[in-house]
XYZ file of C-alpha atoms in Angstrom:
253
model
C -38.728 -6.956 -79.638
C -41.080 -6.740 -76.680
C -43.508 -4.593 -78.650
C -43.515 -7.216 -81.415
C -44.326 -9.978 -78.913
C -47.119 -7.949 -77.308
C -48.584 -7.245 -80.726
C -49.120 -10.972 -81.248
C -50.877 -11.453 -77.883
C -54.664 -11.106 -78.372
C -55.009 -9.266 -75.057
C -54.487 -5.673 -74.012
C -51.663 -6.366 -71.562
C -51.062 -2.669 -70.939
C -54.672 -2.179 -69.871
C -54.487 -5.184 -67.534
C -51.270 -3.848 -66.005
C -52.801 -0.410 -65.598
C -55.707 -1.840 -63.590
C -53.800 -4.610 -61.812
C -54.102 -2.826 -58.463
C -57.858 -3.302 -58.735
C -57.333 -7.017 -59.286
C -55.118 -7.141 -56.186
C -57.949 -5.536 -54.218
C -60.257 -8.197 -55.648
C -57.824 -10.892 -54.500
C -57.915 -9.405 -50.997
C -61.730 -9.434 -50.919
C -61.874 -13.002 -52.277
C -59.336 -14.382 -49.806
C -60.973 -12.530 -46.914
C -64.409 -13.938 -47.656
C -63.196 -17.439 -48.487
C -60.909 -18.092 -45.545
C -63.046 -16.316 -42.944
C -66.018 -18.412 -44.103
C -63.907 -21.581 -43.930
C -62.681 -20.699 -40.447
C -66.113 -19.861 -39.036
C -67.755 -22.730 -40.901
C -65.158 -25.151 -39.576
C -65.760 -24.021 -35.992
C -69.514 -24.496 -36.457
C -69.037 -27.880 -38.134
C -67.096 -29.553 -35.312
C -69.920 -29.708 -32.709
C -72.491 -30.454 -35.414
C -70.381 -33.326 -36.762
C -70.052 -34.751 -33.261
C -73.827 -34.552 -32.826
C -74.339 -36.313 -36.166
C -71.755 -39.025 -35.501
C -73.040 -39.719 -31.986
C -76.652 -39.762 -33.254
C -77.830 -37.412 -30.530
C -81.622 -37.813 -30.271
C -82.303 -34.053 -30.335
C -79.446 -32.365 -32.175
C -78.860 -35.022 -34.825
C -82.213 -34.493 -36.632
C -81.796 -30.705 -36.440
C -78.267 -30.777 -37.830
C -79.274 -33.289 -40.495
C -82.087 -31.012 -41.657
C -79.704 -28.048 -41.736
C -77.118 -29.901 -43.832
C -79.790 -31.185 -46.222
C -81.124 -27.678 -46.792
C -77.760 -25.995 -47.366
C -76.276 -28.849 -49.383
C -79.434 -29.266 -51.427
C -79.842 -25.649 -52.525
C -77.432 -23.537 -54.632
C -75.108 -21.128 -52.880
C -76.333 -18.374 -55.224
C -79.906 -18.807 -53.990
C -78.767 -18.784 -50.362
C -76.796 -15.586 -50.899
C -79.717 -13.884 -52.637
C -82.142 -14.905 -49.898
C -79.896 -13.369 -47.240
C -78.923 -10.238 -49.185
C -82.246 -9.441 -50.864
C -84.694 -11.475 -48.795
C -84.190 -10.645 -45.122
C -84.582 -6.924 -45.806
C -88.224 -7.507 -46.746
C -89.138 -8.052 -43.086
C -89.739 -4.933 -41.019
C -88.739 -6.695 -37.812
C -85.270 -7.265 -39.253
C -84.928 -3.806 -40.819
C -85.791 -2.241 -37.457
C -83.466 -4.475 -35.440
C -79.863 -3.830 -34.424
C -78.700 -6.441 -36.937
C -79.752 -4.455 -39.989
C -77.547 -1.366 -40.063
C -74.122 -2.845 -39.266
C -74.546 -6.367 -40.689
C -77.498 -7.383 -42.853
C -77.486 -4.172 -44.903
C -73.879 -4.829 -45.935
C -73.139 -6.980 -48.976
C -69.852 -8.176 -47.439
C -71.505 -9.432 -44.263
C -74.344 -11.095 -46.172
C -71.860 -12.913 -48.397
C -69.829 -14.008 -45.374
C -72.931 -15.347 -43.605
C -74.083 -17.263 -46.676
C -70.628 -18.703 -47.374
C -70.146 -19.681 -43.718
C -73.469 -21.497 -43.444
C -72.879 -23.269 -46.752
C -69.373 -24.511 -46.031
C -70.373 -25.476 -42.475
C -72.976 -27.861 -43.903
C -70.482 -29.572 -46.198
C -67.746 -29.690 -43.565
C -70.160 -31.167 -41.034
C -70.901 -34.159 -43.233
C -67.238 -34.507 -44.161
C -66.175 -34.622 -40.501
C -69.089 -36.879 -39.576
C -67.844 -39.448 -42.062
C -64.281 -39.134 -40.790
C -65.425 -39.579 -37.178
C -67.578 -42.572 -38.078
C -64.636 -44.169 -39.918
C -62.329 -43.984 -36.912
C -60.692 -47.419 -36.562
C -62.410 -49.520 -33.931
C -59.078 -50.447 -32.412
C -58.316 -46.822 -31.557
C -61.641 -46.399 -29.785
C -61.320 -49.693 -27.921
C -57.798 -48.822 -26.822
C -59.022 -45.467 -25.499
C -61.829 -47.156 -23.574
C -59.419 -49.764 -22.173
C -57.131 -47.019 -20.853
C -60.004 -45.347 -18.992
C -60.806 -42.392 -21.277
C -64.267 -40.892 -20.891
C -66.382 -40.137 -23.963
C -65.349 -36.487 -23.910
C -61.699 -37.398 -23.458
C -61.848 -39.976 -26.245
C -63.404 -37.451 -28.592
C -60.934 -34.689 -27.726
C -57.699 -36.691 -27.585
C -58.242 -39.687 -29.880
C -61.175 -39.492 -32.278
C -61.138 -35.851 -33.413
C -57.370 -35.610 -34.058
C -57.516 -38.847 -36.041
C -60.579 -37.654 -37.975
C -58.981 -34.282 -38.759
C -55.912 -35.958 -40.227
C -57.909 -38.373 -42.379
C -60.208 -35.565 -43.577
C -57.350 -33.467 -44.992
C -57.540 -34.771 -48.616
C -61.321 -34.350 -48.822
C -61.249 -30.970 -47.092
C -58.826 -29.627 -49.690
C -61.607 -30.072 -52.247
C -64.019 -28.138 -50.033
C -61.528 -25.259 -49.756
C -61.161 -25.095 -53.537
C -64.933 -25.357 -54.072
C -65.464 -22.538 -51.576
C -62.922 -20.384 -53.399
C -64.684 -20.998 -56.713
C -68.073 -20.401 -55.107
C -66.918 -17.035 -53.813
C -67.427 -15.602 -57.313
C -71.064 -15.231 -56.272
C -69.973 -12.214 -54.227
C -69.619 -10.292 -57.471
C -73.365 -10.623 -58.080
C -74.182 -8.619 -54.946
C -71.971 -5.610 -55.769
C -68.727 -6.828 -54.141
C -65.558 -6.223 -56.152
C -63.916 -9.610 -55.767
C -61.627 -11.050 -58.454
C -64.459 -11.819 -60.861
C -66.181 -8.553 -60.010
C -63.103 -6.597 -61.064
C -62.876 -8.650 -64.268
C -66.492 -7.893 -65.093
C -65.918 -4.210 -64.331
C -62.894 -4.082 -66.638
C -64.737 -5.748 -69.503
C -67.792 -3.559 -69.049
C -65.910 -0.278 -68.811
C -63.693 -0.807 -71.841
C -66.090 -2.983 -73.885
C -63.766 -5.977 -73.827
C -64.502 -9.666 -74.177
C -61.533 -11.506 -72.685
C -59.093 -9.365 -70.733
C -60.995 -9.211 -67.445
C -62.119 -12.829 -67.407
C -58.768 -14.285 -68.459
C -56.959 -12.237 -65.812
C -59.456 -13.376 -63.189
C -59.087 -17.008 -64.292
C -55.289 -16.763 -64.061
C -55.487 -15.341 -60.539
C -57.885 -18.076 -59.407
C -55.556 -20.663 -60.939
C -52.576 -19.317 -58.991
C -54.516 -19.297 -55.724
C -55.697 -22.878 -56.267
C -52.136 -23.893 -57.046
C -50.959 -22.456 -53.726
C -53.807 -24.197 -51.880
C -52.939 -27.507 -53.534
C -49.273 -27.194 -52.567
C -50.245 -26.347 -48.978
C -52.518 -29.364 -48.629
C -49.906 -31.646 -50.167
C -47.527 -30.494 -47.456
C -50.169 -31.163 -44.813
C -50.745 -34.646 -46.208
C -47.020 -35.437 -46.195
C -46.743 -34.044 -42.668
C -49.784 -35.596 -41.007
C -50.610 -38.633 -43.173
C -47.112 -40.013 -43.521
C -48.077 -43.121 -41.526
C -50.733 -43.995 -44.138
C -48.335 -44.004 -47.092
C -47.717 -47.506 -48.330
C -44.045 -48.299 -48.289
C -42.292 -50.095 -51.132
C -41.262 -53.693 -50.777
C -37.639 -52.692 -50.357
C -38.575 -50.440 -47.439
C -40.835 -53.071 -45.884
C -38.129 -55.714 -45.698
C -35.078 -55.328 -43.529
C -33.167 -58.167 -45.173
C -29.940 -57.078 -46.818
C -29.466 -57.665 -50.548
C -27.942 -60.971 -51.624
C -24.192 -60.850 -52.165
C -22.992 -60.740 -55.730
C -21.685 -63.998 -57.112
């Protein structure tokens, strides 16, 4: 019965199963690059978003230029410039950065992904900081909070919570953008799919398996962010009329 079912599936399931360990290695590479880039990019974005929101006379123009450059150019171009471009300069090839870092495809991809997601996250957090309710800021000032204290205890926590829905999109976009790693010799999920198709002269098996794995990862990310939204944005959910009113129902006649 199972052989009959497999015969009707237009994919070589046995071949996919035989090489599934390679796909699991690709999942590991993809998740490593994606979430390390998001972590490092998020840490870089926080001070840059504060500089943008506060309109610092020196740092704001610099950060704005940085975000324009990295948001205005494709991630593929940025990755190629770092992986293929920096090695053209003798001063870099002869420096301590070349052998352990810039000569490695993994490190070049991580640097490109980090700088790219930091630019997007900076503007996302800047908007969330700028949209902080005036009443919260005025209350913090009235209770004697300094600017640093207001930012640390009032504004940033509020901005982080309100940025959760938009940041979930950035996480998913970064995951999808990580397929660029396969173009610089890294065996991520798509890289393994391309290898499978190329080795066995296939058209669908590698790509469909890769697409299914990306779909499952995105599904897990979506569930996680829905939990975060229910946990940290519960106070923003509009209650129904029955929950808003405390009056008991009219007695039956």
